[in-house]
Structures are given as structure tokens and as C-alpha cells.
PDB file of C-alpha atoms and ligand atoms in Angstrom:
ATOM      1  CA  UNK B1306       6.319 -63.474 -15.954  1.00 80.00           C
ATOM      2  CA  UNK B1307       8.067 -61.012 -17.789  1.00 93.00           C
ATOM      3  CA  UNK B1308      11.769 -59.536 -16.183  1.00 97.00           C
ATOM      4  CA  UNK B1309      11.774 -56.141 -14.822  1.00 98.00           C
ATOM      5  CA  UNK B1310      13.820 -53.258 -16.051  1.00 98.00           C
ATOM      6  CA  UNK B1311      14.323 -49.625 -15.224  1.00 98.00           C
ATOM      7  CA  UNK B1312      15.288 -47.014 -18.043  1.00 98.00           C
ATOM      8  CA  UNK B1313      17.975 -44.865 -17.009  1.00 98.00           C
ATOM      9  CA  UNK B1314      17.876 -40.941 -19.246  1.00 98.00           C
ATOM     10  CA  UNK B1315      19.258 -37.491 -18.868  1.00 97.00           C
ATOM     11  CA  UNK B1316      17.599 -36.099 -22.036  1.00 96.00           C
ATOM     12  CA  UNK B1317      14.893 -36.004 -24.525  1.00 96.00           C
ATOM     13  CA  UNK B1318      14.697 -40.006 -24.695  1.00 97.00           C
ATOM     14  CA  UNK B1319      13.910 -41.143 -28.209  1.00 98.00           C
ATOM     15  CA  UNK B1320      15.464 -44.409 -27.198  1.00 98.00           C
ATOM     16  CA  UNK B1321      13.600 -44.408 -24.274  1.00 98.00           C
ATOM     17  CA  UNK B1322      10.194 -44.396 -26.381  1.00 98.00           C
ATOM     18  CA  UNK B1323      11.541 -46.568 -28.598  1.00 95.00           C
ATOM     19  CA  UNK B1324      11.697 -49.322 -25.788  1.00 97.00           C
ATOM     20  CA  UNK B1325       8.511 -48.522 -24.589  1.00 97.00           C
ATOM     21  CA  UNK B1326       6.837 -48.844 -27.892  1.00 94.00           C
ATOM     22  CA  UNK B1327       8.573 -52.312 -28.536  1.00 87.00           C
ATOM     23  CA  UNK B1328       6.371 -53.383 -25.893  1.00 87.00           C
ATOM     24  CA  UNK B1329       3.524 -55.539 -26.123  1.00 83.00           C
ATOM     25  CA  UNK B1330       1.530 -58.311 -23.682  1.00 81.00           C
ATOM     26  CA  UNK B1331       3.877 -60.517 -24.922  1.00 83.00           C
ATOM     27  CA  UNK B1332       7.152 -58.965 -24.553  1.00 88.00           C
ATOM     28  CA  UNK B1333       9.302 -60.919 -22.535  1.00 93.00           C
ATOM     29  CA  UNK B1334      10.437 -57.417 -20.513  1.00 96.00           C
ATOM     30  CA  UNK B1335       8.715 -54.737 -18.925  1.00 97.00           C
ATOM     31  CA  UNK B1336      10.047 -51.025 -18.213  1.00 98.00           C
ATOM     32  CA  UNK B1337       8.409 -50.315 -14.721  1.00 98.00           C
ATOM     33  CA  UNK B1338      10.629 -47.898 -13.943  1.00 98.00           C
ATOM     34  CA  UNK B1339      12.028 -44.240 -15.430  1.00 98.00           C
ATOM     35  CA  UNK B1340      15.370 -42.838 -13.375  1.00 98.00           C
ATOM     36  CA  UNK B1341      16.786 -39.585 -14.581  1.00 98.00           C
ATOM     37  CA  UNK B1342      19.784 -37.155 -13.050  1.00 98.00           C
ATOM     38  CA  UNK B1343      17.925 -34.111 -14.334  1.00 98.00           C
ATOM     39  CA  UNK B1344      14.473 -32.791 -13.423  1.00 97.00           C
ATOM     40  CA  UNK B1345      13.837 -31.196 -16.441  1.00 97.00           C
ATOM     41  CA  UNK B1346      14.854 -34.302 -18.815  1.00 98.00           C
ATOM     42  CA  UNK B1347      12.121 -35.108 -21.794  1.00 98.00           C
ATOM     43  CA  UNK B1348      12.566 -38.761 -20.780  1.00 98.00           C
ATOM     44  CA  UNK B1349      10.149 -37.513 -17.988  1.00 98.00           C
ATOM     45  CA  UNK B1350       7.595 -36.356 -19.306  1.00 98.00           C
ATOM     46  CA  UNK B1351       7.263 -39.766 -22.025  1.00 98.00           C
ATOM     47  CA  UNK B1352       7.504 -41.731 -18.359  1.00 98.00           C
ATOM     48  CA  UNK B1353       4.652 -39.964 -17.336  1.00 98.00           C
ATOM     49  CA  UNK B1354       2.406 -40.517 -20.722  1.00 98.00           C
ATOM     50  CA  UNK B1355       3.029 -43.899 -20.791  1.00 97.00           C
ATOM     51  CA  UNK B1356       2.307 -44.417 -16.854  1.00 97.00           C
ATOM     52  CA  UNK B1357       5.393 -45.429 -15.451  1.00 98.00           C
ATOM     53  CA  UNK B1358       7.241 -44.552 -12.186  1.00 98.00           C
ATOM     54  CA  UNK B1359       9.605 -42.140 -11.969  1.00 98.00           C
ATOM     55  CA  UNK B1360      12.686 -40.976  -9.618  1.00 98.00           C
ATOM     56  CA  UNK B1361      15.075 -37.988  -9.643  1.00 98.00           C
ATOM     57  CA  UNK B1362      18.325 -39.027  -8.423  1.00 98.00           C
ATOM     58  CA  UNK B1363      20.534 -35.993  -8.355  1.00 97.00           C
ATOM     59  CA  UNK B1364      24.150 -36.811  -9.241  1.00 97.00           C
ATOM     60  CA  UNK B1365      25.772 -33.379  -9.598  1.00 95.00           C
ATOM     61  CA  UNK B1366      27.478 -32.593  -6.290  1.00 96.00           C
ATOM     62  CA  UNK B1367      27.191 -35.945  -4.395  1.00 97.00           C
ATOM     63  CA  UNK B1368      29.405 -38.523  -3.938  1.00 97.00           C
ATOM     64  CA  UNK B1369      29.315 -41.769  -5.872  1.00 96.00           C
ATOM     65  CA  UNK B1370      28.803 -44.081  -2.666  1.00 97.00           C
ATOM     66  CA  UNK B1371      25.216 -42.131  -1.869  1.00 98.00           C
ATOM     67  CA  UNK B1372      24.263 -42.037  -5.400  1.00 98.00           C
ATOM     68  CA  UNK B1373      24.509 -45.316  -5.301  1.00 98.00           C
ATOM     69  CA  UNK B1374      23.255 -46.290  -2.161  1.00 98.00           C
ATOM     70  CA  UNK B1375      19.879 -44.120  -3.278  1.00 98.00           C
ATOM     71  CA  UNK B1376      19.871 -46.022  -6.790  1.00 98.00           C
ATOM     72  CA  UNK B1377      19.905 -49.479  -5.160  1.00 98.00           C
ATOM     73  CA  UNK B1378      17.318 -48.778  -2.362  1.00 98.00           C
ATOM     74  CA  UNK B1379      15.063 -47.462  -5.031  1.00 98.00           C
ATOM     75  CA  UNK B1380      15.609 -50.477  -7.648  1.00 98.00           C
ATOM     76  CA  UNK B1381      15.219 -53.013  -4.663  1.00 98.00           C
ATOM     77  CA  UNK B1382      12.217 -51.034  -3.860  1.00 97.00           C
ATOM     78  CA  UNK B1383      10.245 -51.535  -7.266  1.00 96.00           C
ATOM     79  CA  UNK B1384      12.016 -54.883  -7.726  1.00 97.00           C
ATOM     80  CA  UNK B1385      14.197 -54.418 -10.724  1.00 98.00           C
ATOM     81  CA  UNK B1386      16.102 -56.789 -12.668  1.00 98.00           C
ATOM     82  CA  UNK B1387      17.460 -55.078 -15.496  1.00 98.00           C
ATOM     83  CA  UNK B1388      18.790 -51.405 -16.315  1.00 98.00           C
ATOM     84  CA  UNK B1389      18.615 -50.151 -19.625  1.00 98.00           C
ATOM     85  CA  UNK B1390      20.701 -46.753 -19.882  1.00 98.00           C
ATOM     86  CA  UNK B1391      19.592 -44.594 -23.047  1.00 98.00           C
ATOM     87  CA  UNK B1392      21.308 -41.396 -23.365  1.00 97.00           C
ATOM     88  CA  UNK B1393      22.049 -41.453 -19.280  1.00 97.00           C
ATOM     89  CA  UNK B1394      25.377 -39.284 -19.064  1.00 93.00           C
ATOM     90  CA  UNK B1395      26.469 -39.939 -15.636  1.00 94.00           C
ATOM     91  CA  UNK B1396      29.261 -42.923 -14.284  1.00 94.00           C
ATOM     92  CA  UNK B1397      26.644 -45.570 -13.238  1.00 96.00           C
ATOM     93  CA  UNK B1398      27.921 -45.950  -9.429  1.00 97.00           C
ATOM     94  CA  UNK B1399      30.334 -49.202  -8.668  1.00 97.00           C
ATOM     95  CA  UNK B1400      28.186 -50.687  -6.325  1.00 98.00           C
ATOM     96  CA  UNK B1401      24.872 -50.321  -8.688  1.00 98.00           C
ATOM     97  CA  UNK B1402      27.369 -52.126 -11.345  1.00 98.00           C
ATOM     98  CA  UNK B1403      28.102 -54.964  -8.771  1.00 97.00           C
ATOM     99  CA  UNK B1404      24.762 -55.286  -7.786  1.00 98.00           C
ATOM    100  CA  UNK B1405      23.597 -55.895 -11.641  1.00 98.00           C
ATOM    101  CA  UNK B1406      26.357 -58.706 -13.240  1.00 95.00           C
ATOM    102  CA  UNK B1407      25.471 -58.614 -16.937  1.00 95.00           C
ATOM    103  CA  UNK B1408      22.527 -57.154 -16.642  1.00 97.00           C
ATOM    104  CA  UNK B1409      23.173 -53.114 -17.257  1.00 98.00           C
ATOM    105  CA  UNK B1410      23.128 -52.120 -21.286  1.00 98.00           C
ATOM    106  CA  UNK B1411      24.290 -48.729 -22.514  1.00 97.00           C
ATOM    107  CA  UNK B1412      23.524 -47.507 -26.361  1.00 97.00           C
ATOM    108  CA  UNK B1413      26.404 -45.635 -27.837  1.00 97.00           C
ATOM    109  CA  UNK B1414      26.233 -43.745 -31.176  1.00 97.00           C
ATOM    110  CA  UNK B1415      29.292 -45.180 -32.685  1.00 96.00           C
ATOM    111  CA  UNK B1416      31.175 -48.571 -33.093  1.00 94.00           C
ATOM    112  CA  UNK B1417      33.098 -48.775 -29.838  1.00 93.00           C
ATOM    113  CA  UNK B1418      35.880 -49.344 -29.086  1.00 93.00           C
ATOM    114  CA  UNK B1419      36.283 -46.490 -31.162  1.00 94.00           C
ATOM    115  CA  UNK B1420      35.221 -43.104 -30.651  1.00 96.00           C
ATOM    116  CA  UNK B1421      33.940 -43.873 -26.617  1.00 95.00           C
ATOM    117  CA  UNK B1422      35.215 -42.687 -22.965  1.00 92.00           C
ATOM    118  CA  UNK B1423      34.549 -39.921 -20.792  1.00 90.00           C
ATOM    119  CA  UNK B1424      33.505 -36.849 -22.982  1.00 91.00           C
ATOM    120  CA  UNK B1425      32.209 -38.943 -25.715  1.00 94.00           C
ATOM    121  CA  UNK B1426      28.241 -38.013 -25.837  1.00 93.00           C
ATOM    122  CA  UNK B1427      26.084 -36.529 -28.268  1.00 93.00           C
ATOM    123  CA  UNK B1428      27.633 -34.369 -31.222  1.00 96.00           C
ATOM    124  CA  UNK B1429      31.301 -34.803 -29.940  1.00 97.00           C
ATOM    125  CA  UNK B1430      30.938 -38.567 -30.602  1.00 97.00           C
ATOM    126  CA  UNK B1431      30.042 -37.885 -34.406  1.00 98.00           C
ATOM    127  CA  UNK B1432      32.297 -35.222 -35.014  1.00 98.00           C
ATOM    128  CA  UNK B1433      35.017 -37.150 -33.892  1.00 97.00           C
ATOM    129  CA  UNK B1434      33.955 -39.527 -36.333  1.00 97.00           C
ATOM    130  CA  UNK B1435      34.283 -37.360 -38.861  1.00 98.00           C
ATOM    131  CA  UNK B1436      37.368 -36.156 -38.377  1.00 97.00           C
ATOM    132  CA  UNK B1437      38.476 -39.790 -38.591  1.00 97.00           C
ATOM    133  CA  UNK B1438      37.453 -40.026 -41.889  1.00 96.00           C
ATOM    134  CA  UNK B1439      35.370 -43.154 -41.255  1.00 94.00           C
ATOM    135  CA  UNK B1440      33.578 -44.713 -43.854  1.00 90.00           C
ATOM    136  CA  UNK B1441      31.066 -46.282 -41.293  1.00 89.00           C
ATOM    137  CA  UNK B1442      29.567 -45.528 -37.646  1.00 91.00           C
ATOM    138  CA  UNK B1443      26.579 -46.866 -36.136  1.00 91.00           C
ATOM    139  CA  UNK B1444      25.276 -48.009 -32.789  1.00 92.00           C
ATOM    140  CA  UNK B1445      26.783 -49.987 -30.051  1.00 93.00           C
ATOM    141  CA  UNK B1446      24.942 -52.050 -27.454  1.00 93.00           C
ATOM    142  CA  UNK B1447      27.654 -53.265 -24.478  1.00 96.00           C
ATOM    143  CA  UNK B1448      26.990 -54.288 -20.713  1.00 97.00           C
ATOM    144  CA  UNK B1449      28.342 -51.568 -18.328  1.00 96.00           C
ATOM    145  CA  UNK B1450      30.896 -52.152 -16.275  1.00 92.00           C
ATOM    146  CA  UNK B1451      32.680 -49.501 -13.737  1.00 90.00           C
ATOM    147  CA  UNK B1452      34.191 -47.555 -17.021  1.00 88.00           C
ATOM    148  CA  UNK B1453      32.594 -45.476 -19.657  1.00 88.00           C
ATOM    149  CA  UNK B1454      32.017 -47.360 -22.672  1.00 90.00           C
ATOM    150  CA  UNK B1455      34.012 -50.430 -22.142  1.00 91.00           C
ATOM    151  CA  UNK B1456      32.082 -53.565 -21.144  1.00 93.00           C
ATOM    152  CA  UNK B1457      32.022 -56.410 -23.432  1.00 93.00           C
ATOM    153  CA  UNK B1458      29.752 -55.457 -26.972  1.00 92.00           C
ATOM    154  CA  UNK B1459      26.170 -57.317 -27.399  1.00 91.00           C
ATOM    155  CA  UNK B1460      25.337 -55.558 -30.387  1.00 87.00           C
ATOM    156  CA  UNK B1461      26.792 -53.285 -33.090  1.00 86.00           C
ATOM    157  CA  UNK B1462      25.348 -52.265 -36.570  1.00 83.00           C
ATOM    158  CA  UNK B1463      27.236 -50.327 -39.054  1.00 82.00           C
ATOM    159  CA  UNK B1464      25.631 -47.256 -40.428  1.00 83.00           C
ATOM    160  CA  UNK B1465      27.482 -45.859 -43.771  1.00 84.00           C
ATOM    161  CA  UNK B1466      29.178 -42.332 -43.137  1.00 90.00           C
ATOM    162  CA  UNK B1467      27.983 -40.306 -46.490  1.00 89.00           C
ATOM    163  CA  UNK B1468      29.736 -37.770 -48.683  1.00 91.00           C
ATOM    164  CA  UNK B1469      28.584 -34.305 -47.090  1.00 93.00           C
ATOM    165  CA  UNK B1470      27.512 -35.439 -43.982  1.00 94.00           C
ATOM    166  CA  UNK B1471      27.238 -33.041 -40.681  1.00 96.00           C
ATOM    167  CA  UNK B1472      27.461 -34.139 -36.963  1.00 97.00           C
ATOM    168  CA  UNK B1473      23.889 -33.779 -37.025  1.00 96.00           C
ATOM    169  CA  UNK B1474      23.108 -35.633 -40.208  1.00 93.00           C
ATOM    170  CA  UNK B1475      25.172 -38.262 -39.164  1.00 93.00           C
ATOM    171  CA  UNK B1476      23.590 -38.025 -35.754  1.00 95.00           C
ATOM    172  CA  UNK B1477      20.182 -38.920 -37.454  1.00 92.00           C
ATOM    173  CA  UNK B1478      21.222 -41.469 -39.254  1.00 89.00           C
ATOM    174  CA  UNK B1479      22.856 -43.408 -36.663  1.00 91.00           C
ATOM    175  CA  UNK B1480      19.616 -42.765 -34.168  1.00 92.00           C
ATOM    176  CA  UNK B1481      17.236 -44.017 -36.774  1.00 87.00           C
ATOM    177  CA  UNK B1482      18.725 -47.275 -36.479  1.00 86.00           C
ATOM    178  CA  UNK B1483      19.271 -47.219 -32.961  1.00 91.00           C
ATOM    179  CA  UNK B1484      15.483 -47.046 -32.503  1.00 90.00           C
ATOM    180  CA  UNK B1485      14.898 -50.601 -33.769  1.00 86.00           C
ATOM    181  CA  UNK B1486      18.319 -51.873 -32.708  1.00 87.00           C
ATOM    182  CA  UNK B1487      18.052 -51.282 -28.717  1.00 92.00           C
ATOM    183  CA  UNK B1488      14.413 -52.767 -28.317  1.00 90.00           C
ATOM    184  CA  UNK B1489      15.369 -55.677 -29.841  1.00 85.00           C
ATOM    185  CA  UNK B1490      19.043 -56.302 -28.240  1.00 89.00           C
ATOM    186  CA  UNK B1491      17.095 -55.391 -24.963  1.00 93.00           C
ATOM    187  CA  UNK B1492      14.552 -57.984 -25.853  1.00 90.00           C
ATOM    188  CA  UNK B1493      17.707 -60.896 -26.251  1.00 88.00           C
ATOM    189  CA  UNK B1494      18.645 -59.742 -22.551  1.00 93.00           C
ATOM    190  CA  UNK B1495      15.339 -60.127 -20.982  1.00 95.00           C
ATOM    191  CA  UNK B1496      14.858 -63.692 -22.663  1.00 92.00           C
ATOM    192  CA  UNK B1497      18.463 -64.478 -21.475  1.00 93.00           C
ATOM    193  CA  UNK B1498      17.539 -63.212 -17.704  1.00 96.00           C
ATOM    194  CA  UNK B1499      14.108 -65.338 -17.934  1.00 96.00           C
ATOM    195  CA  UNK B1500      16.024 -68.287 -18.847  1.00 94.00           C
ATOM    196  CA  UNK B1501      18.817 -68.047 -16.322  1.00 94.00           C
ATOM    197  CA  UNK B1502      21.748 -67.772 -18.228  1.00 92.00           C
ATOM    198  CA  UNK B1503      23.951 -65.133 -19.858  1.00 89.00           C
ATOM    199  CA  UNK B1504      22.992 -63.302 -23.057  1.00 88.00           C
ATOM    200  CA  UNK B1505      25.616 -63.892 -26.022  1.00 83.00           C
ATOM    201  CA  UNK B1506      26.854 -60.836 -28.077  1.00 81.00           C
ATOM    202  CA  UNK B1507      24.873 -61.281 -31.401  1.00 75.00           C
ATOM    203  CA  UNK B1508      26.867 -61.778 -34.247  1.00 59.00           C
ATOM    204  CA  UNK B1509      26.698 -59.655 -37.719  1.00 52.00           C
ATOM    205  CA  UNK B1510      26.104 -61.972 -40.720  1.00 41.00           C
ATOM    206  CA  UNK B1511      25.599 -61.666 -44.574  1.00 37.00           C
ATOM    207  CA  UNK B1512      27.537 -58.960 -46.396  1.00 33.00           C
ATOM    208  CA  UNK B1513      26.510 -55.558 -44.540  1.00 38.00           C
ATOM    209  CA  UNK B1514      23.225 -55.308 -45.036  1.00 37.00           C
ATOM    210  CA  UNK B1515      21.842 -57.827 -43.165  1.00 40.00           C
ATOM    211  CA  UNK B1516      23.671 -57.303 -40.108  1.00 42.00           C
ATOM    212  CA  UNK B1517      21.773 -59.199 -37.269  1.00 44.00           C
ATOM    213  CA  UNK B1518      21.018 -62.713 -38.341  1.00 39.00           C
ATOM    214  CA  UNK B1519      20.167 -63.957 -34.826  1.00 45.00           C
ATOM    215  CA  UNK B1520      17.228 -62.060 -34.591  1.00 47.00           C
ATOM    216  CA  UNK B1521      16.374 -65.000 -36.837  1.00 49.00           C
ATOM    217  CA  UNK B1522      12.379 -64.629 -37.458  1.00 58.00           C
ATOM    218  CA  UNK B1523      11.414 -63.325 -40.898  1.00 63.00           C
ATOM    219  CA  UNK B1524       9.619 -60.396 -39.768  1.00 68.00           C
ATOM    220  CA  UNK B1525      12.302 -58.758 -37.526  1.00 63.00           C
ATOM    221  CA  UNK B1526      14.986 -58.738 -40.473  1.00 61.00           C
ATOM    222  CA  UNK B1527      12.358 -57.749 -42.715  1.00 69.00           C
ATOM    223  CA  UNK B1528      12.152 -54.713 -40.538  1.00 67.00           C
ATOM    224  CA  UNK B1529      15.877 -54.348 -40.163  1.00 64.00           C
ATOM    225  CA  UNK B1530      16.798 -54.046 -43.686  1.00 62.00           C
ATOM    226  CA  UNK B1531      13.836 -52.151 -44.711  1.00 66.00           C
ATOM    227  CA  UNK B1532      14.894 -49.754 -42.003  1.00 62.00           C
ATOM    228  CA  UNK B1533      18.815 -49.940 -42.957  1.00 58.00           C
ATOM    229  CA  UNK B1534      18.055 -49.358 -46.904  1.00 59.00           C
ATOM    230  CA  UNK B1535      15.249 -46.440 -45.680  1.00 59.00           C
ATOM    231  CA  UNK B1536      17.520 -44.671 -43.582  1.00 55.00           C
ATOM    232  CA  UNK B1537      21.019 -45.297 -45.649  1.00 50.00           C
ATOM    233  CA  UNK B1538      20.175 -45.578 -49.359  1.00 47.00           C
ATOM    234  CA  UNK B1539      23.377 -43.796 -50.995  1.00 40.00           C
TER     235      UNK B1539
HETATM  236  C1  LIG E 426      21.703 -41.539 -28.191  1.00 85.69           C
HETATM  237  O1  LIG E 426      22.413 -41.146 -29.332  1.00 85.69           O
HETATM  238  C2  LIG E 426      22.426 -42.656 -27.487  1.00 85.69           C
HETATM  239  O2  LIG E 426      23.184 -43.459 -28.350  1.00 85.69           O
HETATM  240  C3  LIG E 426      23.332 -41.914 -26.554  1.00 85.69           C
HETATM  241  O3  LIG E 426      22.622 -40.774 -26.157  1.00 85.69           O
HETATM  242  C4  LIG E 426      21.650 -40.440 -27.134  1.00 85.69           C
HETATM  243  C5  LIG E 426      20.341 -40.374 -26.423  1.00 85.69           C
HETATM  244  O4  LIG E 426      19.323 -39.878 -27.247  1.00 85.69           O
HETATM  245  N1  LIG E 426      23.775 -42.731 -25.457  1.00 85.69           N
HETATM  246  P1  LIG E 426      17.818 -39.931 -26.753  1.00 85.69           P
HETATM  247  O5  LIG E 426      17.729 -39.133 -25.455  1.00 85.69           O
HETATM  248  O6  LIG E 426      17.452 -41.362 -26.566  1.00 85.69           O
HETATM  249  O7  LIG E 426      17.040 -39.272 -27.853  1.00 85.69           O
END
């Protein structure tokens, strides 16, 4: 039986696609469940095409306690065992965290702990990363704790930052990999939950290019590097 998960969006949700088109008969998770803060968020209208349930939980306005008192009665509802946040911009409530030990990821578009916290979202992250003068940014997979942006890491992979690059052209870059590296990190956590035990941060290996070694198969870093030499040839 494959583990349960709800997506959690605010926006257009290319990651949120990206998870659902990772998914097979064999997958060893299944998205059941959409959950957005906004109404008029892309991320439902991909739900919808692809036939799974969605909520509106309103955030704005409310106080943390009923947010999350809504969230859990809903996820206990459509039984739920893991949440998956992709682009969702709102503090995930402390008794939602509580509730869900290890078992919440967030994507971030930049190598935390750097360039992460409370105003850190879309084109603020990357120009901030910029400004740095950072040679390299990329994606960061972490559990969620009762913080923005600081639970332990699961995944990173380090995108190049390139002579001439823009917020948004950085921006691209970084979400191109994201795209292949959230389905499978979210993949590692559902075979973790399956198996009863705790998923371990996976580890970069060989010298930059080939950055996630412990999605061991041939395929799957086939895919990786073809993507990371597509997407960041110099
Ligand atoms: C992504 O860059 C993700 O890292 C961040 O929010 C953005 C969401 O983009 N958390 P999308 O809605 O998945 O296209």
C-alpha cells in the first residue's frame, strides 16, 4: 500500500505537477490530497485535472490555533500521512508540525541555511543571492519544523550562479532542477514512512556533477546529470 500525502501550494505549482507526474502504479506515495491558502492559486486548477481533492484553508486573518485545528481535522479526514509543501507561503501551524514528526518537506530555492527565513520567497530569495555574489544556489529539501526554513536538510543540489544572470534567470535555473529533485527526495520519504523508520538526509557525492549518489539506480542519475548539464552547461 502506498503512504498518503497531501500537497500543500499558494501559487502556480510547477512543483506540484512535478510530483504528480513522478507518479506511477508503482510509486511508493500517492498525493490524495491538494490544500491551498488562496482560492485563486494555479495549484488548483492542476488538482482538479489530475482528479484530486481539494481544500481552501484561509490563513489570512485567523489565528494559528484554528488554522490548525481545520488542517488536522481535514488531513485526519482523508487519512494523510505525509505533507509535501511546494511553494506554500504560510507558517505551517505548531500543532499540524507536532502532529507530523519527520514527515512535513518544504522545497526552498536556495542552499539553506543561507538565504532562508521569514520574507525569503520567490524573487527576493535569488536576488539576495545575487547580491551575495555566490558562485552557486540551488534547491533545498528540509523537514519543517515550527520555523521558516530551519528543520534539518534531506536534500540539497548546487546549481552554478552564471555571469549575467537575473533573479529570474537564476529563478529558472534553480526550478528546472527542482522539478526532478523534489519527486525523487519525496519518493526516499515515502519508502522511509512504508518501512517504519526515519528517512536519512541524502548525501552529495562525486565532484559536483553528480550530486545525489543515493538515488543509486542507473537510470535516475542518468536523468540527474542529463538534467544538471541541460539546464547548467556554462
Ligand atoms: C519554488 O521555487 C519553491 O522552491 C518555493 O516556491 C516556488 C514554488 O513554485 N518554495 P511553484 O508554485 O511550484 O511553481
Amino acid at each position: 500500500m502506498s503512504v498518503t500525502a497531501a500537497v500543500f501550494a499558494s501559487g502556480g505549482g510547477s512543483n506540484f505537477q512535478s510530483l504528480l507526474d513522478r507518479q506511477t502504479v508503482e510509486s511508493p506515495g500517492r498525493i490524495i490530497l491538494l490544500i491551498t491558502d488562496r482560492p485563486e492559486a494555479g495549484a488548483l486548477k492542476r488538482a482538479e485535472a489530475a482528479g484530486v481533492a481539494t481544500r481552501v484553508i484561509p490563513v489570512r486573518g485567523r489565528a494559528l490555533e484554528e488554522v490548525g485545528e481545520e488542517t488536522l481535522s481535514v488531513l485526519e479526514e482523508i487519512s494523510v500521512q505525509v505533507i509535501l509543501l511546494a511553494g506554500y507561503l504560510r507558517l505551517i501551524p505548531p500543532s499540524v508540525v507536532r502532529a507530523f514528526p519527520r514527515r512535513i518537506l518544504n522545497i526552498h530555492p536556495a542552499l539553506l541555511p543561507a538565504f532562508g527565513g521569514k520574507g525569503m520567497w520567490g524573487h527576493h530569495v535569488h536576488e539576495a543571492v545575487l547580491a551575495s555574489g555566490a558562485t552557486f544556489s540551488g534547491p533545498t529539501i528540509h523537514f519543517v519544523d515550527e520555523e521558516y526554513d530551519t528543520g534539518s536538510i534531506l536534500a540539497q543540489w548546487p546549481v552554478p550562479v552564471l555571469a549575467g544572470d537575473t533573479p529570474d534567470s537564476l529563478a529558472a535555473r534553480v526550478l528546472s532542477v527542482e522539478h526532478i529533485l523534489y519527486p525523487l527526495a519525496a519518493d526516499h520519504l515515502f519508502r522511509a514512512v512504508a518501512a517504519g523508520r526515519s528517512a536519512e538526509r541524502l548525501s552529495p557525492g562525486g565532484a559536483g556533477v553528480r550530486v545525489m549518489n543515493d538515488f543509486s539506480d542507473e537510470a535516475t542519475a542518468q536523468q540527474i546529470e542529463g538534467a544538471f548539464k541541460a539546464c547548467c552547461k556554462q
